[in-house]
PDB file of C-alpha atoms and ligand atoms in Angstrom:
ATOM      1  CA  UNK A   1       0.000   0.000   0.000  1.00 66.00           C
ATOM      2  CA  UNK A   2       1.087   3.559  -0.771  1.00 83.00           C
ATOM      3  CA  UNK A   3       2.358   5.393   2.317  1.00 92.00           C
ATOM      4  CA  UNK A   4       1.263   9.026   2.523  1.00 95.00           C
ATOM      5  CA  UNK A   5       3.069   9.623   5.818  1.00 97.00           C
ATOM      6  CA  UNK A   6       6.274   7.994   6.892  1.00 97.00           C
ATOM      7  CA  UNK A   7       7.816   8.959  10.237  1.00 97.00           C
ATOM      8  CA  UNK A   8      11.326   7.630  10.736  1.00 97.00           C
ATOM      9  CA  UNK A   9      13.189   7.461  14.036  1.00 97.00           C
ATOM     10  CA  UNK A  10      12.055  10.787  15.429  1.00 97.00           C
ATOM     11  CA  UNK A  11      13.956  12.016  18.430  1.00 97.00           C
ATOM     12  CA  UNK A  12      13.235  15.256  20.270  1.00 97.00           C
ATOM     13  CA  UNK A  13      15.308  16.546  23.139  1.00 96.00           C
ATOM     14  CA  UNK A  14      14.094  19.663  24.939  1.00 94.00           C
ATOM     15  CA  UNK A  15      16.811  21.754  26.505  1.00 90.00           C
ATOM     16  CA  UNK A  16      16.024  24.113  29.370  1.00 86.00           C
ATOM     17  CA  UNK A  17      19.236  25.676  30.598  1.00 86.00           C
ATOM     18  CA  UNK A  18      21.380  22.893  32.043  1.00 85.00           C
ATOM     19  CA  UNK A  19      18.603  20.332  31.820  1.00 90.00           C
ATOM     20  CA  UNK A  20      17.761  18.152  28.850  1.00 92.00           C
ATOM     21  CA  UNK A  21      14.685  15.988  28.456  1.00 92.00           C
ATOM     22  CA  UNK A  22      14.139  13.291  25.854  1.00 94.00           C
ATOM     23  CA  UNK A  23      10.487  13.832  24.959  1.00 95.00           C
ATOM     24  CA  UNK A  24      10.817  11.534  21.923  1.00 97.00           C
ATOM     25  CA  UNK A  25      13.374   8.755  22.015  1.00 96.00           C
ATOM     26  CA  UNK A  26      12.522   6.806  18.873  1.00 96.00           C
ATOM     27  CA  UNK A  27       9.221   7.174  17.045  1.00 98.00           C
ATOM     28  CA  UNK A  28       8.563   5.528  13.677  1.00 98.00           C
ATOM     29  CA  UNK A  29       5.269   4.728  11.954  1.00 98.00           C
ATOM     30  CA  UNK A  30       3.478   5.061   8.621  1.00 97.00           C
ATOM     31  CA  UNK A  31       0.016   5.990   7.380  1.00 97.00           C
ATOM     32  CA  UNK A  32      -1.265   4.569   4.105  1.00 97.00           C
ATOM     33  CA  UNK A  33      -3.586   6.374   1.695  1.00 96.00           C
ATOM     34  CA  UNK A  34      -7.073   6.626   3.185  1.00 96.00           C
ATOM     35  CA  UNK A  35      -5.986   5.150   6.492  1.00 97.00           C
ATOM     36  CA  UNK A  36      -6.959   6.536   9.901  1.00 98.00           C
ATOM     37  CA  UNK A  37      -4.178   6.088  12.442  1.00 98.00           C
ATOM     38  CA  UNK A  38      -4.594   7.093  16.053  1.00 97.00           C
ATOM     39  CA  UNK A  39      -1.771   8.127  18.368  1.00 96.00           C
ATOM     40  CA  UNK A  40      -2.583   6.871  21.834  1.00 94.00           C
ATOM     41  CA  UNK A  41      -0.657   7.229  25.041  1.00 93.00           C
ATOM     42  CA  UNK A  42      -0.730   8.725  28.525  1.00 91.00           C
ATOM     43  CA  UNK A  43      -0.117  12.415  29.308  1.00 90.00           C
ATOM     44  CA  UNK A  44       3.461  13.235  28.475  1.00 90.00           C
ATOM     45  CA  UNK A  45       3.986  10.233  26.159  1.00 92.00           C
ATOM     46  CA  UNK A  46       4.991  12.500  23.280  1.00 94.00           C
ATOM     47  CA  UNK A  47       1.839  12.722  21.132  1.00 93.00           C
ATOM     48  CA  UNK A  48       1.756  16.523  20.816  1.00 91.00           C
ATOM     49  CA  UNK A  49       5.501  16.635  20.182  1.00 94.00           C
ATOM     50  CA  UNK A  50       5.127  14.045  17.393  1.00 95.00           C
ATOM     51  CA  UNK A  51       2.164  15.840  15.784  1.00 94.00           C
ATOM     52  CA  UNK A  52       3.919  19.220  16.058  1.00 92.00           C
ATOM     53  CA  UNK A  53       6.970  17.856  14.243  1.00 94.00           C
ATOM     54  CA  UNK A  54       4.809  16.313  11.493  1.00 94.00           C
ATOM     55  CA  UNK A  55       2.882  19.599  11.183  1.00 91.00           C
ATOM     56  CA  UNK A  56       6.158  21.487  10.759  1.00 89.00           C
ATOM     57  CA  UNK A  57       5.804  23.486  13.995  1.00 88.00           C
ATOM     58  CA  UNK A  58       8.779  21.862  15.725  1.00 92.00           C
ATOM     59  CA  UNK A  59      12.127  20.687  14.426  1.00 92.00           C
ATOM     60  CA  UNK A  60      13.159  17.212  15.558  1.00 94.00           C
ATOM     61  CA  UNK A  61      16.564  16.648  17.149  1.00 95.00           C
ATOM     62  CA  UNK A  62      16.969  13.818  14.640  1.00 96.00           C
ATOM     63  CA  UNK A  63      14.837  11.626  12.409  1.00 96.00           C
ATOM     64  CA  UNK A  64      12.752  12.355   9.350  1.00 95.00           C
ATOM     65  CA  UNK A  65       9.158  12.864   8.255  1.00 95.00           C
ATOM     66  CA  UNK A  66       8.119  12.073   4.689  1.00 94.00           C
ATOM     67  CA  UNK A  67       4.781  13.190   3.266  1.00 94.00           C
ATOM     68  CA  UNK A  68       4.090  11.749  -0.164  1.00 91.00           C
ATOM     69  CA  UNK A  69       7.743  10.746  -0.297  1.00 90.00           C
ATOM     70  CA  UNK A  70       8.973  14.312   0.336  1.00 90.00           C
ATOM     71  CA  UNK A  71      11.056  14.979   3.427  1.00 91.00           C
ATOM     72  CA  UNK A  72       9.150  17.876   4.967  1.00 87.00           C
ATOM     73  CA  UNK A  73      12.016  19.836   6.481  1.00 73.00           C
ATOM     74  CA  UNK A  74      13.961  19.925   3.229  1.00 71.00           C
ATOM     75  CA  UNK A  75      11.040  20.101   0.779  1.00 67.00           C
ATOM     76  CA  UNK A  76      11.085  23.233  -1.399  1.00 67.00           C
ATOM     77  CA  UNK A  77       7.288  23.332  -1.341  1.00 68.00           C
ATOM     78  CA  UNK A  78       5.329  22.212   1.713  1.00 70.00           C
ATOM     79  CA  UNK A  79       3.424  19.048   0.936  1.00 72.00           C
ATOM     80  CA  UNK A  80      -0.333  19.355   1.144  1.00 80.00           C
ATOM     81  CA  UNK A  81      -1.257  18.792   4.762  1.00 88.00           C
ATOM     82  CA  UNK A  82      -4.214  20.020   6.802  1.00 91.00           C
ATOM     83  CA  UNK A  83      -3.921  20.583  10.524  1.00 90.00           C
ATOM     84  CA  UNK A  84      -6.814  21.019  12.950  1.00 89.00           C
ATOM     85  CA  UNK A  85      -6.069  21.565  16.605  1.00 83.00           C
ATOM     86  CA  UNK A  86      -9.684  22.648  17.206  1.00 77.00           C
ATOM     87  CA  UNK A  87     -10.806  24.761  20.142  1.00 77.00           C
ATOM     88  CA  UNK A  88     -12.546  28.108  20.477  1.00 78.00           C
ATOM     89  CA  UNK A  89      -9.691  30.205  19.077  1.00 83.00           C
ATOM     90  CA  UNK A  90      -8.321  30.588  15.598  1.00 88.00           C
ATOM     91  CA  UNK A  91     -11.095  32.467  13.783  1.00 95.00           C
ATOM     92  CA  UNK A  92     -12.234  36.068  13.498  1.00 95.00           C
ATOM     93  CA  UNK A  93     -15.442  36.007  15.518  1.00 95.00           C
ATOM     94  CA  UNK A  94     -16.830  39.123  13.826  1.00 96.00           C
ATOM     95  CA  UNK A  95     -16.325  37.707  10.356  1.00 97.00           C
ATOM     96  CA  UNK A  96     -18.494  35.090   8.639  1.00 97.00           C
ATOM     97  CA  UNK A  97     -17.430  31.483   8.076  1.00 97.00           C
ATOM     98  CA  UNK A  98     -16.872  32.292   4.392  1.00 97.00           C
ATOM     99  CA  UNK A  99     -14.779  35.376   5.155  1.00 97.00           C
ATOM    100  CA  UNK A 100     -12.669  33.405   7.628  1.00 97.00           C
ATOM    101  CA  UNK A 101     -12.082  30.656   5.090  1.00 97.00           C
ATOM    102  CA  UNK A 102     -11.184  33.229   2.413  1.00 97.00           C
ATOM    103  CA  UNK A 103      -8.489  34.557   4.754  1.00 96.00           C
ATOM    104  CA  UNK A 104      -7.075  31.046   5.259  1.00 95.00           C
ATOM    105  CA  UNK A 105      -7.388  30.271   1.538  1.00 96.00           C
ATOM    106  CA  UNK A 106      -5.146  33.294   0.910  1.00 94.00           C
ATOM    107  CA  UNK A 107      -2.665  32.038   3.495  1.00 91.00           C
ATOM    108  CA  UNK A 108      -2.740  28.616   1.829  1.00 89.00           C
ATOM    109  CA  UNK A 109      -1.941  30.432  -1.464  1.00 90.00           C
ATOM    110  CA  UNK A 110      -5.026  29.098  -3.200  1.00 93.00           C
ATOM    111  CA  UNK A 111      -5.361  31.177  -6.387  1.00 94.00           C
ATOM    112  CA  UNK A 112      -8.060  33.843  -5.987  1.00 94.00           C
ATOM    113  CA  UNK A 113     -10.169  32.566  -8.912  1.00 95.00           C
ATOM    114  CA  UNK A 114     -10.381  29.092  -7.300  1.00 96.00           C
ATOM    115  CA  UNK A 115     -11.174  30.270  -3.789  1.00 96.00           C
ATOM    116  CA  UNK A 116     -14.964  30.555  -4.077  1.00 96.00           C
ATOM    117  CA  UNK A 117     -15.380  26.993  -5.346  1.00 97.00           C
ATOM    118  CA  UNK A 118     -12.858  25.640  -2.855  1.00 97.00           C
ATOM    119  CA  UNK A 119     -14.590  27.336   0.093  1.00 97.00           C
ATOM    120  CA  UNK A 120     -17.933  25.963  -1.039  1.00 97.00           C
ATOM    121  CA  UNK A 121     -16.426  22.501  -1.404  1.00 96.00           C
ATOM    122  CA  UNK A 122     -15.068  22.397   2.153  1.00 96.00           C
ATOM    123  CA  UNK A 123     -18.211  23.953   3.666  1.00 96.00           C
ATOM    124  CA  UNK A 124     -20.284  21.285   1.928  1.00 94.00           C
ATOM    125  CA  UNK A 125     -18.131  18.463   3.339  1.00 94.00           C
ATOM    126  CA  UNK A 126     -18.510  19.691   6.919  1.00 93.00           C
ATOM    127  CA  UNK A 127     -22.220  20.557   6.466  1.00 93.00           C
ATOM    128  CA  UNK A 128     -21.853  24.293   7.130  1.00 95.00           C
ATOM    129  CA  UNK A 129     -23.018  25.587   3.761  1.00 95.00           C
ATOM    130  CA  UNK A 130     -26.287  26.915   5.193  1.00 96.00           C
ATOM    131  CA  UNK A 131     -24.451  29.053   7.779  1.00 97.00           C
ATOM    132  CA  UNK A 132     -21.634  30.196   5.477  1.00 97.00           C
ATOM    133  CA  UNK A 133     -22.667  33.850   5.851  1.00 97.00           C
ATOM    134  CA  UNK A 134     -23.139  33.767   9.621  1.00 97.00           C
ATOM    135  CA  UNK A 135     -20.583  35.301  11.948  1.00 97.00           C
ATOM    136  CA  UNK A 136     -18.334  32.727  13.587  1.00 96.00           C
ATOM    137  CA  UNK A 137     -18.975  34.386  16.961  1.00 95.00           C
ATOM    138  CA  UNK A 138     -22.524  32.988  16.823  1.00 96.00           C
ATOM    139  CA  UNK A 139     -21.351  29.395  16.168  1.00 95.00           C
ATOM    140  CA  UNK A 140     -21.801  26.555  18.650  1.00 92.00           C
ATOM    141  CA  UNK A 141     -18.773  24.483  19.702  1.00 90.00           C
ATOM    142  CA  UNK A 142     -19.696  21.768  17.231  1.00 91.00           C
ATOM    143  CA  UNK A 143     -20.000  24.243  14.348  1.00 93.00           C
ATOM    144  CA  UNK A 144     -16.659  25.808  15.250  1.00 94.00           C
ATOM    145  CA  UNK A 145     -15.073  22.362  15.300  1.00 92.00           C
ATOM    146  CA  UNK A 146     -16.521  21.687  11.845  1.00 92.00           C
ATOM    147  CA  UNK A 147     -15.093  24.984  10.640  1.00 95.00           C
ATOM    148  CA  UNK A 148     -11.653  23.963  11.917  1.00 94.00           C
ATOM    149  CA  UNK A 149     -11.918  20.808   9.814  1.00 94.00           C
ATOM    150  CA  UNK A 150     -13.099  22.860   6.823  1.00 95.00           C
ATOM    151  CA  UNK A 151     -10.078  25.130   7.188  1.00 95.00           C
ATOM    152  CA  UNK A 152      -7.768  22.121   7.325  1.00 94.00           C
ATOM    153  CA  UNK A 153      -9.353  20.770   4.124  1.00 95.00           C
ATOM    154  CA  UNK A 154      -8.595  23.915   2.086  1.00 96.00           C
ATOM    155  CA  UNK A 155      -6.233  23.074  -0.762  1.00 93.00           C
ATOM    156  CA  UNK A 156      -7.210  19.381  -0.815  1.00 93.00           C
ATOM    157  CA  UNK A 157      -4.539  17.951   1.484  1.00 94.00           C
ATOM    158  CA  UNK A 158      -3.529  14.299   1.255  1.00 94.00           C
ATOM    159  CA  UNK A 159      -2.928  14.177   5.005  1.00 96.00           C
ATOM    160  CA  UNK A 160      -5.007  15.571   7.868  1.00 97.00           C
ATOM    161  CA  UNK A 161      -3.753  15.950  11.428  1.00 96.00           C
ATOM    162  CA  UNK A 162      -6.721  16.059  13.803  1.00 94.00           C
ATOM    163  CA  UNK A 163      -6.198  16.741  17.475  1.00 90.00           C
ATOM    164  CA  UNK A 164      -9.094  15.766  19.753  1.00 89.00           C
ATOM    165  CA  UNK A 165     -11.689  16.501  17.025  1.00 89.00           C
ATOM    166  CA  UNK A 166     -14.738  15.855  19.222  1.00 89.00           C
ATOM    167  CA  UNK A 167     -13.477  17.091  22.558  1.00 85.00           C
ATOM    168  CA  UNK A 168     -16.230  18.810  24.576  1.00 83.00           C
ATOM    169  CA  UNK A 169     -19.001  18.005  22.094  1.00 86.00           C
ATOM    170  CA  UNK A 170     -22.250  16.218  22.840  1.00 88.00           C
ATOM    171  CA  UNK A 171     -22.690  12.611  21.737  1.00 91.00           C
ATOM    172  CA  UNK A 172     -24.787  13.363  18.665  1.00 90.00           C
ATOM    173  CA  UNK A 173     -22.533  16.080  17.292  1.00 89.00           C
ATOM    174  CA  UNK A 174     -19.427  14.032  18.084  1.00 91.00           C
ATOM    175  CA  UNK A 175     -20.948  11.173  16.064  1.00 92.00           C
ATOM    176  CA  UNK A 176     -21.638  13.422  13.080  1.00 91.00           C
ATOM    177  CA  UNK A 177     -18.042  14.688  13.136  1.00 92.00           C
ATOM    178  CA  UNK A 178     -16.798  11.089  13.286  1.00 94.00           C
ATOM    179  CA  UNK A 179     -18.957  10.309  10.255  1.00 95.00           C
ATOM    180  CA  UNK A 180     -17.309  13.226   8.434  1.00 93.00           C
ATOM    181  CA  UNK A 181     -13.854  11.889   9.358  1.00 95.00           C
ATOM    182  CA  UNK A 182     -14.809   8.430   8.039  1.00 96.00           C
ATOM    183  CA  UNK A 183     -16.144  10.000   4.849  1.00 95.00           C
ATOM    184  CA  UNK A 184     -12.852  11.866   4.318  1.00 95.00           C
ATOM    185  CA  UNK A 185     -10.820   8.685   4.791  1.00 97.00           C
ATOM    186  CA  UNK A 186     -13.088   6.767   2.411  1.00 97.00           C
ATOM    187  CA  UNK A 187     -12.262   9.470  -0.135  1.00 95.00           C
ATOM    188  CA  UNK A 188      -8.561   8.709   0.145  1.00 95.00           C
ATOM    189  CA  UNK A 189      -7.446  11.273   2.731  1.00 96.00           C
ATOM    190  CA  UNK A 190      -5.014   9.885   5.302  1.00 97.00           C
ATOM    191  CA  UNK A 191      -5.706  10.930   8.864  1.00 97.00           C
ATOM    192  CA  UNK A 192      -3.589  11.094  11.980  1.00 97.00           C
ATOM    193  CA  UNK A 193      -5.896  11.376  14.946  1.00 95.00           C
ATOM    194  CA  UNK A 194      -5.000  12.134  18.528  1.00 92.00           C
ATOM    195  CA  UNK A 195      -7.738  11.462  21.017  1.00 89.00           C
ATOM    196  CA  UNK A 196      -8.119  10.504  24.631  1.00 87.00           C
ATOM    197  CA  UNK A 197     -11.592   9.114  23.902  1.00 89.00           C
ATOM    198  CA  UNK A 198     -11.208   5.368  23.584  1.00 91.00           C
ATOM    199  CA  UNK A 199     -14.621   4.814  22.021  1.00 90.00           C
ATOM    200  CA  UNK A 200     -13.655   7.362  19.361  1.00 92.00           C
ATOM    201  CA  UNK A 201     -10.396   5.605  18.609  1.00 95.00           C
ATOM    202  CA  UNK A 202     -12.223   2.273  18.572  1.00 93.00           C
ATOM    203  CA  UNK A 203     -14.812   3.641  16.131  1.00 93.00           C
ATOM    204  CA  UNK A 204     -12.385   5.366  13.781  1.00 95.00           C
ATOM    205  CA  UNK A 205      -8.866   3.997  13.841  1.00 97.00           C
ATOM    206  CA  UNK A 206      -7.732   1.444  11.280  1.00 97.00           C
ATOM    207  CA  UNK A 207      -4.527   1.290  13.268  1.00 97.00           C
ATOM    208  CA  UNK A 208      -3.262   2.516  16.620  1.00 97.00           C
ATOM    209  CA  UNK A 209       0.235   3.706  17.423  1.00 97.00           C
ATOM    210  CA  UNK A 210       0.649   3.246  21.160  1.00 96.00           C
ATOM    211  CA  UNK A 211       3.196   5.701  22.533  1.00 95.00           C
ATOM    212  CA  UNK A 212       4.862   5.453  25.901  1.00 94.00           C
ATOM    213  CA  UNK A 213       7.836   7.406  27.241  1.00 92.00           C
ATOM    214  CA  UNK A 214       8.664   8.826  23.825  1.00 95.00           C
ATOM    215  CA  UNK A 215       8.784   5.417  22.136  1.00 96.00           C
ATOM    216  CA  UNK A 216       6.402   3.326  20.045  1.00 97.00           C
ATOM    217  CA  UNK A 217       5.275   0.627  22.430  1.00 95.00           C
ATOM    218  CA  UNK A 218       3.060  -1.172  19.905  1.00 96.00           C
ATOM    219  CA  UNK A 219       1.337  -0.664  16.555  1.00 97.00           C
ATOM    220  CA  UNK A 220      -1.728  -2.525  15.375  1.00 97.00           C
ATOM    221  CA  UNK A 221      -5.471  -2.675  14.968  1.00 96.00           C
ATOM    222  CA  UNK A 222      -7.827  -2.366  17.939  1.00 95.00           C
ATOM    223  CA  UNK A 223      -7.939  -6.188  18.034  1.00 94.00           C
ATOM    224  CA  UNK A 224      -4.130  -6.371  18.070  1.00 96.00           C
ATOM    225  CA  UNK A 225      -3.969  -3.991  21.046  1.00 95.00           C
ATOM    226  CA  UNK A 226      -6.697  -5.961  22.849  1.00 94.00           C
ATOM    227  CA  UNK A 227      -4.780  -9.211  22.247  1.00 93.00           C
ATOM    228  CA  UNK A 228      -1.539  -7.635  23.408  1.00 93.00           C
ATOM    229  CA  UNK A 229      -3.133  -6.548  26.683  1.00 92.00           C
ATOM    230  CA  UNK A 230      -4.228 -10.141  27.398  1.00 91.00           C
ATOM    231  CA  UNK A 231      -7.410  -8.784  28.986  1.00 88.00           C
ATOM    232  CA  UNK A 232     -10.133 -11.354  28.475  1.00 84.00           C
ATOM    233  CA  UNK A 233     -13.738 -11.804  29.495  1.00 82.00           C
ATOM    234  CA  UNK A 234     -15.708 -15.036  29.381  1.00 82.00           C
ATOM    235  CA  UNK A 235     -18.755 -13.511  27.728  1.00 85.00           C
ATOM    236  CA  UNK A 236     -17.340 -10.742  25.491  1.00 87.00           C
ATOM    237  CA  UNK A 237     -14.103  -9.373  24.046  1.00 85.00           C
ATOM    238  CA  UNK A 238     -12.299  -6.696  26.067  1.00 91.00           C
ATOM    239  CA  UNK A 239     -12.870  -3.087  25.069  1.00 93.00           C
ATOM    240  CA  UNK A 240     -10.013  -0.861  23.941  1.00 94.00           C
ATOM    241  CA  UNK A 241     -10.361   1.119  27.167  1.00 94.00           C
ATOM    242  CA  UNK A 242      -9.972  -1.986  29.330  1.00 94.00           C
ATOM    243  CA  UNK A 243      -6.974  -3.087  27.282  1.00 95.00           C
ATOM    244  CA  UNK A 244      -5.394   0.351  27.383  1.00 94.00           C
ATOM    245  CA  UNK A 245      -5.817   0.550  31.161  1.00 94.00           C
ATOM    246  CA  UNK A 246      -4.079  -2.815  31.515  1.00 94.00           C
ATOM    247  CA  UNK A 247      -1.150  -1.625  29.379  1.00 94.00           C
ATOM    248  CA  UNK A 248      -0.972   1.918  30.801  1.00 92.00           C
ATOM    249  CA  UNK A 249       1.476   1.219  33.667  1.00 92.00           C
ATOM    250  CA  UNK A 250       4.021   0.033  31.075  1.00 91.00           C
ATOM    251  CA  UNK A 251       3.575   3.235  29.045  1.00 90.00           C
ATOM    252  CA  UNK A 252       4.313   5.717  31.807  1.00 85.00           C
ATOM    253  CA  UNK A 253       7.669   7.386  32.214  1.00 71.00           C
ATOM    254  CA  UNK A 254       9.720   6.172  35.151  1.00 65.00           C
TER     255      UNK A 254
HETATM  256  P1  ATP B 301      -0.741  15.073  26.684  1.00 80.83           P
HETATM  257  O1  ATP B 301      -1.589  13.846  26.522  1.00 80.83           O
HETATM  258  O2  ATP B 301      -0.708  15.544  28.077  1.00 80.83           O
HETATM  259  O3  ATP B 301      -1.055  16.159  25.708  1.00 80.83           O
HETATM  260  P2  ATP B 301       1.578  14.282  25.112  1.00 80.83           P
HETATM  261  O4  ATP B 301       1.618  12.804  24.876  1.00 80.83           O
HETATM  262  O5  ATP B 301       1.014  15.121  24.023  1.00 80.83           O
HETATM  263  O6  ATP B 301       0.804  14.590  26.454  1.00 80.83           O
HETATM  264  P3  ATP B 301       3.899  15.965  24.891  1.00 80.83           P
HETATM  265  O7  ATP B 301       3.149  17.229  25.094  1.00 80.83           O
HETATM  266  O8  ATP B 301       4.392  15.647  23.531  1.00 80.83           O
HETATM  267  O9  ATP B 301       3.067  14.716  25.457  1.00 80.83           O
HETATM  268  O10 ATP B 301       5.128  16.005  25.910  1.00 80.83           O
HETATM  269  C1  ATP B 301       6.088  14.955  25.999  1.00 80.83           C
HETATM  270  C2  ATP B 301       7.017  15.284  27.138  1.00 80.83           C
HETATM  271  O11 ATP B 301       7.832  16.404  26.774  1.00 80.83           O
HETATM  272  C3  ATP B 301       6.302  15.671  28.419  1.00 80.83           C
HETATM  273  O12 ATP B 301       6.983  15.068  29.508  1.00 80.83           O
HETATM  274  C4  ATP B 301       6.415  17.173  28.464  1.00 80.83           C
HETATM  275  O13 ATP B 301       6.471  17.648  29.800  1.00 80.83           O
HETATM  276  C5  ATP B 301       7.731  17.423  27.733  1.00 80.83           C
HETATM  277  N1  ATP B 301       7.747  18.724  27.053  1.00 80.83           N
HETATM  278  C6  ATP B 301       6.877  19.131  26.105  1.00 80.83           C
HETATM  279  N2  ATP B 301       7.193  20.378  25.663  1.00 80.83           N
HETATM  280  C7  ATP B 301       8.315  20.746  26.354  1.00 80.83           C
HETATM  281  C8  ATP B 301       9.153  21.904  26.356  1.00 80.83           C
HETATM  282  N3  ATP B 301       8.917  22.927  25.543  1.00 80.83           N
HETATM  283  N4  ATP B 301      10.214  21.920  27.207  1.00 80.83           N
HETATM  284  C9  ATP B 301      10.457  20.859  28.003  1.00 80.83           C
HETATM  285  N5  ATP B 301       9.745  19.729  28.043  1.00 80.83           N
HETATM  286  C10 ATP B 301       8.673  19.667  27.241  1.00 80.83           C
END
C-alpha cells in the first residue's frame, strides 16, 4: 500500500538551561492512503511533540518525516497537509465562516479565482453551507469544530492531522463529526488522529500507534492492542479502554 506519511526514528530533546529531556526517544510509523491512524498514550507520552513535528511546527533533534515521499524539512514546497487543533480560538469572531475561510485560503496560497469553489467545497463536506454567511462568533462548539476541519481541508490535502476533534461536544454532534472523518478517509485522505476518547479511537482507527515514554510501544489494529493486553472476558471481548488501562502502567515514564 502507498504510504502518505512515513515517520522515521524521530527524536526530540528539549533543553532548558542545564537540563535536557528526551520527549521523543525513537518514534517511527506510517500511514497509508485513506488510512486513519490514532496516536494513543498517557499524558506526556509525546503525542503533541510528534504531531507538532509532522505539522512542521517543531524541528526534531533527529529523524525524518516524509509526506508523499517528500522529506518535509527539506522540501522546497510544503506538501499538502491540513492541521486542525480545534478549540474556540483561531477564527475572526466578527467575520463570517466564508470570510474566515477566504483569509485562510489566501494564506494557503489558493489562487483567488479558485477560492470561491474551494470554500464551497469544504463547507459542503462539513455541512456548514447553510451558515456560510453567519458570523463565527454565533457558532456553537460543534459548528466551530466543523469549521476547523473545513479550514484544514482547504487546498485538498492528502494528510489531515486532527487533534481531539470531538473534545467537549455532545454525543450526537461528536458522532456526526466522526462520520465526516470516516467520509474523508473513504475518499482517500489519510488521517492522523489524537484522542483521549477510547470509544472514538475504537470507532475510527484502522490502526493505533501506542506511545509510551517517547517510544512506540506497539502498533496494530484495535484487536491487536486488545490481544496484546491479554485482557479477556468469558462472555465478550475486552474493550479498547480496558486493554489500554491494563497496558498503561508500562507506558508511563519512570
Ligand atoms: P498530553 O496527553 O498531556 O497532551 P503528550 O503525549 O502530548 O501529552 P507531549 O506534550 O508531547 O506529550 O510532551 C512529551 C514530554 O515532553 C512531556 O513530559 C512534556 O512535559 C515534555 N515537554 C513538552 N514540551 C516541552 C518543552 N517545551 N520543554 C520541556 N519539556 C517539554
